[in-house]
PDB file of C-alpha atoms in Angstrom:
ATOM      1  CA  MET W   1       0.000   0.000   0.000  1.00  0.00           C
ATOM      2  CA  PRO W   2       1.463   3.413  -0.944  1.00  0.00           C
ATOM      3  CA  ALA W   3       2.403   5.843   1.799  1.00  0.00           C
ATOM      4  CA  GLU W   4      -0.417   8.257   2.698  1.00  0.00           C
ATOM      5  CA  ASN W   5       2.041  11.138   2.821  1.00  0.00           C
ATOM      6  CA  SER W   6       4.396  11.810  -0.065  1.00  0.00           C
ATOM      7  CA  VAL W   7       6.649  14.007   2.053  1.00  0.00           C
ATOM      8  CA  GLU W   8       7.129  14.286   5.810  1.00  0.00           C
ATOM      9  CA  VAL W   9       9.583  16.675   7.413  1.00  0.00           C
ATOM     10  CA  HIS W  10      10.046  17.014  11.170  1.00  0.00           C
ATOM     11  CA  ARG W  11      12.351  19.423  13.025  1.00  0.00           C
ATOM     12  CA  LEU W  12      14.516  19.931   9.924  1.00  0.00           C
ATOM     13  CA  ARG W  13      17.471  22.204  10.425  1.00  0.00           C
ATOM     14  CA  LYS W  14      20.216  23.106   7.959  1.00  0.00           C
ATOM     15  CA  SER W  15      23.185  25.287   8.705  1.00  0.00           C
ATOM     16  CA  VAL W  16      26.576  25.852   7.139  1.00  0.00           C
ATOM     17  CA  GLY W  17      29.826  26.960   8.719  1.00  0.00           C
ATOM     18  CA  GLN W  18      30.801  26.564  12.365  1.00  0.00           C
ATOM     19  CA  GLY W  19      30.928  28.591  15.543  1.00  0.00           C
ATOM     20  CA  GLU W  20      30.541  32.326  15.074  1.00  0.00           C
ATOM     21  CA  HIS W  21      30.567  31.756  11.293  1.00  0.00           C
ATOM     22  CA  GLU W  22      27.574  29.395  11.377  1.00  0.00           C
ATOM     23  CA  LEU W  23      24.679  30.451   9.164  1.00  0.00           C
ATOM     24  CA  SER W  24      21.243  28.908   9.724  1.00  0.00           C
ATOM     25  CA  ILE W  25      19.492  28.294   6.421  1.00  0.00           C
ATOM     26  CA  LEU W  26      16.524  26.242   7.677  1.00  0.00           C
ATOM     27  CA  THR W  27      15.338  26.192  11.277  1.00  0.00           C
ATOM     28  CA  GLY W  28      12.757  23.746  12.632  1.00  0.00           C
ATOM     29  CA  VAL W  29      10.906  23.058   9.376  1.00  0.00           C
ATOM     30  CA  GLU W  30       7.728  20.991   9.766  1.00  0.00           C
ATOM     31  CA  LEU W  31       5.968  19.893   6.580  1.00  0.00           C
ATOM     32  CA  VAL W  32       3.550  17.167   5.544  1.00  0.00           C
ATOM     33  CA  VAL W  33       2.480  16.806   1.918  1.00  0.00           C
ATOM     34  CA  LYS W  34      -0.266  14.259   1.412  1.00  0.00           C
ATOM     35  CA  ARG W  35      -0.320  11.962  -1.598  1.00  0.00           C
ATOM     36  CA  GLY W  36      -1.796  13.853  -4.567  1.00  0.00           C
ATOM     37  CA  GLU W  37      -1.557  17.244  -2.851  1.00  0.00           C
ATOM     38  CA  THR W  38       0.057  20.203  -4.602  1.00  0.00           C
ATOM     39  CA  ILE W  39       1.945  22.879  -2.697  1.00  0.00           C
ATOM     40  CA  ALA W  40       4.033  25.934  -3.557  1.00  0.00           C
ATOM     41  CA  LEU W  41       7.155  27.157  -1.780  1.00  0.00           C
ATOM     42  CA  ILE W  42       7.146  30.930  -1.743  1.00  0.00           C
ATOM     43  CA  GLY W  43       9.744  33.198  -0.198  1.00  0.00           C
ATOM     44  CA  GLU W  44      12.364  35.829  -0.746  1.00  0.00           C
ATOM     45  CA  SER W  45      15.598  35.049  -2.530  1.00  0.00           C
ATOM     46  CA  GLY W  46      17.968  33.388  -0.072  1.00  0.00           C
ATOM     47  CA  SER W  47      15.220  32.156   2.250  1.00  0.00           C
ATOM     48  CA  GLY W  48      16.102  28.459   1.796  1.00  0.00           C
ATOM     49  CA  LYS W  49      13.560  27.286  -0.806  1.00  0.00           C
ATOM     50  CA  SER W  50      16.136  25.616  -3.074  1.00  0.00           C
ATOM     51  CA  THR W  51      17.947  24.154  -0.067  1.00  0.00           C
ATOM     52  CA  LEU W  52      14.694  22.628   1.183  1.00  0.00           C
ATOM     53  CA  LEU W  53      13.929  21.165  -2.258  1.00  0.00           C
ATOM     54  CA  ALA W  54      17.426  19.663  -2.476  1.00  0.00           C
ATOM     55  CA  ILE W  55      16.984  18.047   0.955  1.00  0.00           C
ATOM     56  CA  LEU W  56      13.488  16.762   0.091  1.00  0.00           C
ATOM     57  CA  ALA W  57      14.912  15.111  -3.037  1.00  0.00           C
ATOM     58  CA  GLY W  58      17.791  13.537  -1.138  1.00  0.00           C
ATOM     59  CA  LEU W  59      20.383  15.607  -2.987  1.00  0.00           C
ATOM     60  CA  ASP W  60      21.570  17.219   0.259  1.00  0.00           C
ATOM     61  CA  ASP W  61      21.276  16.408   3.958  1.00  0.00           C
ATOM     62  CA  GLY W  62      19.882  18.520   6.740  1.00  0.00           C
ATOM     63  CA  SER W  63      22.024  19.239   9.784  1.00  0.00           C
ATOM     64  CA  SER W  64      19.355  17.592  11.945  1.00  0.00           C
ATOM     65  CA  GLY W  65      15.744  16.464  11.794  1.00  0.00           C
ATOM     66  CA  GLU W  66      13.892  13.825   9.815  1.00  0.00           C
ATOM     67  CA  VAL W  67      12.825  13.734   6.161  1.00  0.00           C
ATOM     68  CA  SER W  68      10.780  10.916   4.620  1.00  0.00           C
ATOM     69  CA  LEU W  69       9.834  10.588   0.972  1.00  0.00           C
ATOM     70  CA  VAL W  70       6.957   8.187   0.179  1.00  0.00           C
ATOM     71  CA  GLY W  71       7.360   6.674   3.636  1.00  0.00           C
ATOM     72  CA  LYS W  72      11.111   6.090   3.344  1.00  0.00           C
ATOM     73  CA  PRO W  73      13.426   7.915   5.777  1.00  0.00           C
ATOM     74  CA  LEU W  74      16.140   9.535   3.646  1.00  0.00           C
ATOM     75  CA  HIS W  75      18.721   9.553   6.457  1.00  0.00           C
ATOM     76  CA  GLN W  76      18.655   5.735   6.472  1.00  0.00           C
ATOM     77  CA  MET W  77      19.383   5.439   2.739  1.00  0.00           C
ATOM     78  CA  ASP W  78      22.712   5.344   0.930  1.00  0.00           C
ATOM     79  CA  GLU W  79      23.277   7.456  -2.193  1.00  0.00           C
ATOM     80  CA  GLU W  80      22.375   4.639  -4.584  1.00  0.00           C
ATOM     81  CA  ALA W  81      19.037   4.031  -2.845  1.00  0.00           C
ATOM     82  CA  ARG W  82      18.336   7.775  -2.848  1.00  0.00           C
ATOM     83  CA  ALA W  83      19.094   7.935  -6.580  1.00  0.00           C
ATOM     84  CA  GLN W  84      16.655   5.094  -7.249  1.00  0.00           C
ATOM     85  CA  LEU W  85      13.997   6.809  -5.121  1.00  0.00           C
ATOM     86  CA  ARG W  86      14.530  10.079  -7.029  1.00  0.00           C
ATOM     87  CA  ALA W  87      14.256   8.297 -10.380  1.00  0.00           C
ATOM     88  CA  GLN W  88      10.890   6.839  -9.378  1.00  0.00           C
ATOM     89  CA  HIS W  89       9.302   9.669  -7.374  1.00  0.00           C
ATOM     90  CA  VAL W  90      10.965  13.059  -7.888  1.00  0.00           C
ATOM     91  CA  GLY W  91      10.826  15.487 -10.779  1.00  0.00           C
ATOM     92  CA  PHE W  92      12.296  18.964 -10.983  1.00  0.00           C
ATOM     93  CA  VAL W  93      11.742  21.849 -13.346  1.00  0.00           C
ATOM     94  CA  PHE W  94      14.851  23.996 -12.955  1.00  0.00           C
ATOM     95  CA  GLN W  95      15.088  27.737 -13.547  1.00  0.00           C
ATOM     96  CA  SER W  96      17.647  26.894 -16.204  1.00  0.00           C
ATOM     97  CA  PHE W  97      16.170  24.102 -18.250  1.00  0.00           C
ATOM     98  CA  MET W  98      19.007  21.591 -17.743  1.00  0.00           C
ATOM     99  CA  LEU W  99      18.487  20.019 -21.169  1.00  0.00           C
ATOM    100  CA  ILE W 100      21.333  18.031 -22.659  1.00  0.00           C
ATOM    101  CA  PRO W 101      22.429  20.150 -25.641  1.00  0.00           C
ATOM    102  CA  THR W 102      23.446  17.200 -27.839  1.00  0.00           C
ATOM    103  CA  LEU W 103      20.109  15.379 -27.404  1.00  0.00           C
ATOM    104  CA  ASN W 104      16.994  16.357 -29.324  1.00  0.00           C
ATOM    105  CA  ALA W 105      13.671  17.146 -27.620  1.00  0.00           C
ATOM    106  CA  LEU W 106      12.443  13.550 -27.803  1.00  0.00           C
ATOM    107  CA  GLU W 107      15.701  12.159 -26.382  1.00  0.00           C
ATOM    108  CA  ASN W 108      15.762  14.724 -23.542  1.00  0.00           C
ATOM    109  CA  VAL W 109      12.233  13.721 -22.496  1.00  0.00           C
ATOM    110  CA  GLU W 110      12.893  10.000 -22.953  1.00  0.00           C
ATOM    111  CA  LEU W 111      16.109   9.937 -20.887  1.00  0.00           C
ATOM    112  CA  PRO W 112      14.561   9.889 -17.364  1.00  0.00           C
ATOM    113  CA  ALA W 113      12.357   6.912 -18.335  1.00  0.00           C
ATOM    114  CA  LEU W 114      15.405   5.036 -19.622  1.00  0.00           C
ATOM    115  CA  LEU W 115      17.236   5.796 -16.369  1.00  0.00           C
ATOM    116  CA  ARG W 116      14.252   4.323 -14.485  1.00  0.00           C
ATOM    117  CA  GLY W 117      14.730   1.110 -16.470  1.00  0.00           C
ATOM    118  CA  GLU W 118      11.855   1.378 -18.963  1.00  0.00           C
ATOM    119  CA  ASN W 119      12.492  -0.308 -22.296  1.00  0.00           C
ATOM    120  CA  SER W 120      13.430   1.939 -25.197  1.00  0.00           C
ATOM    121  CA  GLY W 121      10.260   1.419 -27.224  1.00  0.00           C
ATOM    122  CA  GLN W 122       7.994   2.154 -24.277  1.00  0.00           C
ATOM    123  CA  SER W 123       9.972   5.199 -23.149  1.00  0.00           C
ATOM    124  CA  LYS W 124      10.165   6.647 -26.674  1.00  0.00           C
ATOM    125  CA  ALA W 125       6.400   6.219 -27.194  1.00  0.00           C
ATOM    126  CA  GLY W 126       5.648   7.851 -23.841  1.00  0.00           C
ATOM    127  CA  ALA W 127       8.005  10.758 -24.519  1.00  0.00           C
ATOM    128  CA  LYS W 128       6.522  11.304 -27.979  1.00  0.00           C
ATOM    129  CA  ALA W 129       2.953  11.277 -26.625  1.00  0.00           C
ATOM    130  CA  LEU W 130       3.883  13.758 -23.897  1.00  0.00           C
ATOM    131  CA  LEU W 131       5.581  16.141 -26.325  1.00  0.00           C
ATOM    132  CA  GLU W 132       2.601  15.939 -28.678  1.00  0.00           C
ATOM    133  CA  GLN W 133       0.271  16.829 -25.771  1.00  0.00           C
ATOM    134  CA  LEU W 134       2.473  19.860 -25.126  1.00  0.00           C
ATOM    135  CA  GLY W 135       2.215  20.999 -28.752  1.00  0.00           C
ATOM    136  CA  LEU W 136       5.749  19.953 -29.678  1.00  0.00           C
ATOM    137  CA  GLY W 137       4.956  17.064 -32.024  1.00  0.00           C
ATOM    138  CA  LYS W 138       6.706  18.802 -34.925  1.00  0.00           C
ATOM    139  CA  ARG W 139       9.803  19.661 -32.863  1.00  0.00           C
ATOM    140  CA  LEU W 140      10.779  16.160 -31.671  1.00  0.00           C
ATOM    141  CA  ASP W 141      14.078  16.097 -33.566  1.00  0.00           C
ATOM    142  CA  HIS W 142      15.147  19.644 -32.679  1.00  0.00           C
ATOM    143  CA  LEU W 143      18.107  20.273 -30.377  1.00  0.00           C
ATOM    144  CA  PRO W 144      17.581  22.623 -27.407  1.00  0.00           C
ATOM    145  CA  ALA W 145      19.413  25.462 -29.215  1.00  0.00           C
ATOM    146  CA  GLN W 146      16.842  25.170 -32.024  1.00  0.00           C
ATOM    147  CA  LEU W 147      13.884  25.609 -29.642  1.00  0.00           C
ATOM    148  CA  SER W 148      12.408  28.801 -28.223  1.00  0.00           C
ATOM    149  CA  GLY W 149      12.610  29.431 -24.481  1.00  0.00           C
ATOM    150  CA  GLY W 150       8.978  28.387 -24.061  1.00  0.00           C
ATOM    151  CA  GLU W 151       9.552  25.208 -26.044  1.00  0.00           C
ATOM    152  CA  GLN W 152      12.631  24.407 -23.949  1.00  0.00           C
ATOM    153  CA  GLN W 153      10.543  24.901 -20.794  1.00  0.00           C
ATOM    154  CA  ARG W 154       7.938  22.418 -22.027  1.00  0.00           C
ATOM    155  CA  VAL W 155      10.645  19.888 -22.924  1.00  0.00           C
ATOM    156  CA  ALA W 156      12.149  20.292 -19.439  1.00  0.00           C
TER     157      ALA W 156
END
């Protein structure tokens, strides 16, 4: 049975530096995101939004506290297990689109499915269907540099 909560965070703290040079980035964060729920992180630049997202995805560790993703405590997982969890359950849309410049639109969309272990035919069909839904059916073979900013965003 899937976990009821997609994300659970308790007493999360993140700081960098030591002693008088210590800087608190996150202090006592409490967060529960239920399965299927959508939330938005809003705050000023430098308020810790990106740091929190990196910790939630298992890309970084908090200084203390507990973070669970789909019922799995991240602090108990090694990097390989975290990478597998990310491949199955985490998706990011970055401010910079993070597209691979030598791959076309179809290949950029297909790549995460291949990394999850889907077969090539299935992943290619899924990527093509998704791009067609996004109005990019005629741009499948275009490299990122050949796409507009809006098209790159949809590919990402």
